[in-house]
Amino acid sequence: MNSKITLAISKGRILEDTVSLLERMGMAPVEDLNKTRKLLIDTEDPNVRVVVIRATDVPTYVQYGAADLGIAGKDTLMETQGEGIYELLDLGICKCKLMVAGRSELPDPGKRLKVATKYVRSAQQYFAQQGKQIEIIRLYGSMELAPLTGLADLIVDLVDTGNTLRANGLQPLEHIEDISSRLVANKASLKVRVGTLQNIVEQFRNAIEES
Ligand code: AMP
């Protein structure tokens, strides 16, 4: 076992906020993540290294213990079964909302609605709780296009400013969940490396309280 703690962080929109949080903690990656091709990188903290991976892979690395800790959006965590993962802290970064959106006209409630999303599990759960029968159409991006082209009646997607919806003539219709990034841990690591991990969690807590 590597003696360093491995922290899995997500590429993409969440990366910038994650790195500024790590900088405040004295745990900044020692290489510029926008330039380096390395994926396993030391940090200013000699006890911690980071792996930079796709957001959807973070729960997998943490679940199997390849990473002791991870930072992932609640949206991503809700899509995984989460076995072997413990959610420790709401980091309060990358806040947005998981929403149902569609055209201004509400679709005919009599028919089985088609819902395009990459958040298949969350959408299924949400509509099941509402007692609504829907057909899920799985997409991997540009969900906003689906109602415009007749592929789906509704979408389930993340909404931040609402600009993307507006630009495509769509409206937020129903709120499913408030989303933000969370610090998660591998359950076994939490037991085996409790002291070290508690210190790191405390550093995260202090950094988010300061901001
Ligand atoms: P906006 O136009 O600001 O409402 O942003 C909406 C677009 O950005 C959609 O394509 C979302 O999937 C994406 N998005 C918004 N917030 C987040 C976030 N916190 N993490 C990842 N993607 C996001």
Coordinates of C-alpha atoms and ligand atoms in Angstrom, one line a residue:
M1 CA 0.0 0.0 0.0
N2 CA 1.3 3.5 -0.9
S3 CA 1.8 5.4 2.4
K4 CA 0.4 8.6 0.9
I5 CA -3.3 9.3 1.1
T6 CA -4.8 9.3 -2.5
L7 CA -7.4 11.9 -3.2
A8 CA -9.5 11.5 -6.4
I9 CA -10.6 14.7 -8.0
S10 CA -12.8 15.4 -11.0
K11 CA -11.8 16.9 -14.4
G12 CA -14.1 19.4 -15.9
R13 CA -16.2 22.2 -14.4
I14 CA -15.5 21.1 -10.8
L15 CA -11.7 21.2 -11.1
E16 CA -11.0 24.9 -10.8
D17 CA -13.0 25.2 -7.5
T18 CA -11.4 22.0 -6.2
V19 CA -7.9 23.3 -6.8
S20 CA -8.5 26.6 -5.2
L21 CA -9.9 24.8 -2.1
L22 CA -6.8 22.6 -2.0
E23 CA -4.5 25.7 -2.4
R24 CA -6.2 27.2 0.7
M25 CA -5.4 24.0 2.6
G26 CA -1.7 23.9 1.6
M27 CA -2.5 20.8 -0.5
A28 CA -2.2 22.2 -4.0
P29 CA -1.1 19.8 -6.7
V30 CA 2.6 20.5 -7.5
E31 CA 2.0 20.6 -11.3
D32 CA -0.4 22.8 -13.3
L33 CA -3.3 20.4 -14.0
N34 CA -4.2 22.4 -17.1
K35 CA -0.8 21.7 -18.6
T36 CA 0.5 18.4 -17.3
R37 CA -0.5 15.0 -18.9
K38 CA 0.3 13.3 -15.6
L39 CA -2.8 11.8 -13.9
L40 CA -1.2 10.9 -10.5
I41 CA 0.3 14.0 -9.0
D42 CA 2.0 14.9 -5.7
T43 CA 0.7 17.8 -3.7
E44 CA 2.3 20.4 -1.4
D45 CA 1.3 18.2 1.5
P46 CA 3.9 15.3 1.5
N47 CA 1.2 12.9 2.8
V48 CA -1.3 13.5 0.0
R49 CA -1.3 12.8 -3.7
V50 CA -4.2 13.4 -6.2
V51 CA -5.5 11.4 -9.1
V52 CA -7.3 13.5 -11.7
I53 CA -10.1 11.5 -13.4
R54 CA -13.5 11.8 -15.0
A55 CA -16.2 12.8 -12.5
T56 CA -18.1 9.6 -13.0
D57 CA -15.0 7.5 -12.2
V58 CA -14.4 9.2 -8.8
P59 CA -17.0 7.0 -6.9
T60 CA -15.5 3.9 -8.5
Y61 CA -11.9 4.7 -7.4
V62 CA -13.1 5.4 -3.8
Q63 CA -15.4 2.4 -3.6
Y64 CA -12.6 0.0 -4.5
G65 CA -10.1 1.8 -2.3
A66 CA -7.8 2.9 -5.2
A67 CA -8.4 6.3 -3.7
D68 CA -8.9 6.9 0.0
L69 CA -10.8 10.1 -0.5
G70 CA -12.6 11.7 -3.4
I71 CA -14.4 14.9 -4.4
A72 CA -17.5 14.4 -6.5
G73 CA -20.7 16.2 -7.3
K74 CA -23.8 15.0 -5.4
D75 CA -25.3 14.4 -8.9
T76 CA -22.6 11.9 -9.6
L77 CA -22.9 10.3 -6.2
M78 CA -26.7 9.9 -6.6
E79 CA -26.1 7.9 -9.8
T80 CA -23.9 5.3 -8.1
Q81 CA -24.9 2.7 -5.6
G82 CA -22.4 4.1 -3.1
E83 CA -21.5 0.9 -1.5
G84 CA -18.2 1.2 0.4
I85 CA -18.3 5.0 0.2
Y86 CA -19.0 7.3 3.0
E87 CA -20.0 10.9 2.4
L88 CA -18.1 13.1 4.9
L89 CA -18.6 16.8 4.0
D90 CA -20.6 19.1 1.9
L91 CA -17.8 21.3 0.4
G92 CA -20.3 23.9 -0.8
I93 CA -18.6 24.3 -4.2
C94 CA -20.0 23.9 -7.7
K95 CA -23.5 24.5 -6.4
C96 CA -26.4 24.0 -8.9
K97 CA -29.7 22.3 -9.0
L98 CA -30.9 19.0 -10.6
M99 CA -34.1 19.9 -12.4
V100 CA -36.7 18.7 -14.8
A101 CA -37.0 21.1 -17.7
G102 CA -38.9 21.4 -20.9
R103 CA -40.7 23.7 -23.3
S104 CA -43.1 26.3 -21.8
E105 CA -46.1 24.1 -22.8
L106 CA -46.5 21.3 -20.3
P107 CA -46.6 18.0 -22.1
D108 CA -49.9 16.2 -22.3
P109 CA -50.2 14.4 -18.9
G110 CA -52.2 11.6 -20.6
K111 CA -49.3 10.2 -22.5
R112 CA -46.2 8.4 -21.3
L113 CA -43.5 11.1 -21.2
K114 CA -40.1 10.7 -22.7
V115 CA -37.3 12.0 -20.5
A116 CA -33.8 12.5 -21.9
T117 CA -31.0 12.5 -19.3
K118 CA -27.7 11.2 -18.3
Y119 CA -29.0 11.1 -14.7
V120 CA -31.0 7.9 -15.3
R121 CA -31.2 6.7 -11.7
S122 CA -32.1 10.1 -10.2
A123 CA -34.8 10.7 -12.9
Q124 CA -36.2 7.2 -12.5
Q125 CA -36.5 7.6 -8.7
Y126 CA -37.9 11.1 -9.0
F127 CA -40.7 10.2 -11.4
A128 CA -41.5 6.9 -9.6
Q129 CA -42.0 8.9 -6.4
Q130 CA -44.4 11.1 -8.3
G131 CA -46.2 8.0 -9.5
K132 CA -45.5 9.0 -13.1
Q133 CA -44.8 6.4 -15.9
I134 CA -41.9 7.7 -18.1
E135 CA -39.6 6.4 -20.7
I136 CA -35.9 7.3 -20.1
I137 CA -33.7 8.1 -23.0
R138 CA -30.1 8.0 -22.0
L139 CA -27.9 10.8 -23.4
Y140 CA -24.3 11.7 -22.5
G141 CA -24.5 15.4 -23.2
S142 CA -26.4 18.4 -24.8
M143 CA -29.6 17.2 -23.2
E144 CA -31.2 20.6 -24.1
L145 CA -31.4 19.5 -27.7
A146 CA -33.7 16.6 -27.0
P147 CA -37.0 18.5 -26.6
L148 CA -36.1 20.8 -29.5
T149 CA -35.8 17.9 -31.9
G150 CA -38.7 15.8 -30.7
L151 CA -36.4 13.2 -29.1
A152 CA -38.0 13.7 -25.7
D153 CA -40.7 15.7 -23.9
L154 CA -38.6 16.6 -20.9
I155 CA -35.0 16.6 -19.7
V156 CA -33.4 16.1 -16.3
D157 CA -30.2 18.1 -16.1
L158 CA -28.1 20.4 -13.9
V159 CA -29.1 24.0 -14.0
D160 CA -26.8 26.7 -12.7
T161 CA -27.6 30.2 -14.1
G162 CA -30.4 28.9 -16.4
N163 CA -28.8 30.5 -19.4
T164 CA -28.4 27.3 -21.3
L165 CA -32.1 26.5 -20.9
R166 CA -33.1 30.0 -21.9
A167 CA -30.9 30.0 -24.9
N168 CA -32.7 26.9 -26.1
G169 CA -36.2 28.0 -25.4
L170 CA -36.6 25.7 -22.4
Q171 CA -37.8 26.4 -18.8
P172 CA -37.0 24.9 -15.5
L173 CA -40.1 23.0 -14.4
E174 CA -39.5 21.0 -11.3
H175 CA -36.7 21.0 -8.7
I176 CA -35.3 17.5 -7.9
E177 CA -32.2 18.2 -5.7
D178 CA -29.7 20.9 -4.6
I179 CA -26.3 19.8 -5.8
S180 CA -22.8 20.6 -4.6
S181 CA -19.5 18.9 -4.4
R182 CA -19.0 16.4 -1.5
L183 CA -15.9 14.9 0.1
V184 CA -16.3 11.1 0.2
A185 CA -14.1 8.4 1.7
N186 CA -13.5 4.7 1.3
K187 CA -15.1 3.0 4.3
A188 CA -12.2 0.6 4.9
S189 CA -9.6 3.5 4.6
L190 CA -11.6 5.4 7.2
K191 CA -11.0 2.5 9.7
V192 CA -7.4 1.7 8.8
R193 CA -6.1 5.3 8.5
V194 CA -8.5 7.0 10.8
G195 CA -6.0 9.5 12.3
T196 CA -4.5 10.8 9.0
L197 CA -7.9 11.0 7.4
Q198 CA -9.5 12.8 10.3
N199 CA -6.7 15.5 10.1
I200 CA -7.4 15.9 6.4
V201 CA -11.1 16.2 6.9
E202 CA -10.5 18.8 9.6
Q203 CA -8.3 20.8 7.1
F204 CA -11.2 20.7 4.5
R205 CA -13.7 21.8 7.2
N206 CA -11.5 24.8 8.2
A207 CA -10.9 25.8 4.6
I208 CA -14.7 25.8 3.8
E209 CA -15.5 27.7 7.0
E210 CA -12.9 30.4 6.1
S211 CA -14.4 30.9 2.6
Ligands
AMP1 P1 -26.3 27.1 -16.8 O1 -26.5 27.6 -18.3 O2 -25.4 28.0 -16.0 O3 -27.6 26.9 -16.2 O4 -25.5 25.7 -16.9 C1 -26.2 24.6 -17.4 C2 -25.2 23.7 -18.1 O5 -24.0 23.6 -17.4 C3 -25.8 22.4 -18.3 O6 -25.3 21.8 -19.5 C4 -25.3 21.6 -17.1 O7 -25.2 20.2 -17.4 C5 -24.0 22.2 -16.8 N1 -23.7 22.4 -15.4 C6 -24.3 23.4 -14.6 N2 -23.8 23.3 -13.4 C7 -22.9 22.3 -13.3 C8 -22.1 21.7 -12.3 N3 -22.1 22.2 -11.1 N4 -21.4 20.6 -12.6 C9 -21.4 20.2 -13.9 N5 -22.1 20.7 -14.9 C10 -22.9 21.7 -14.6

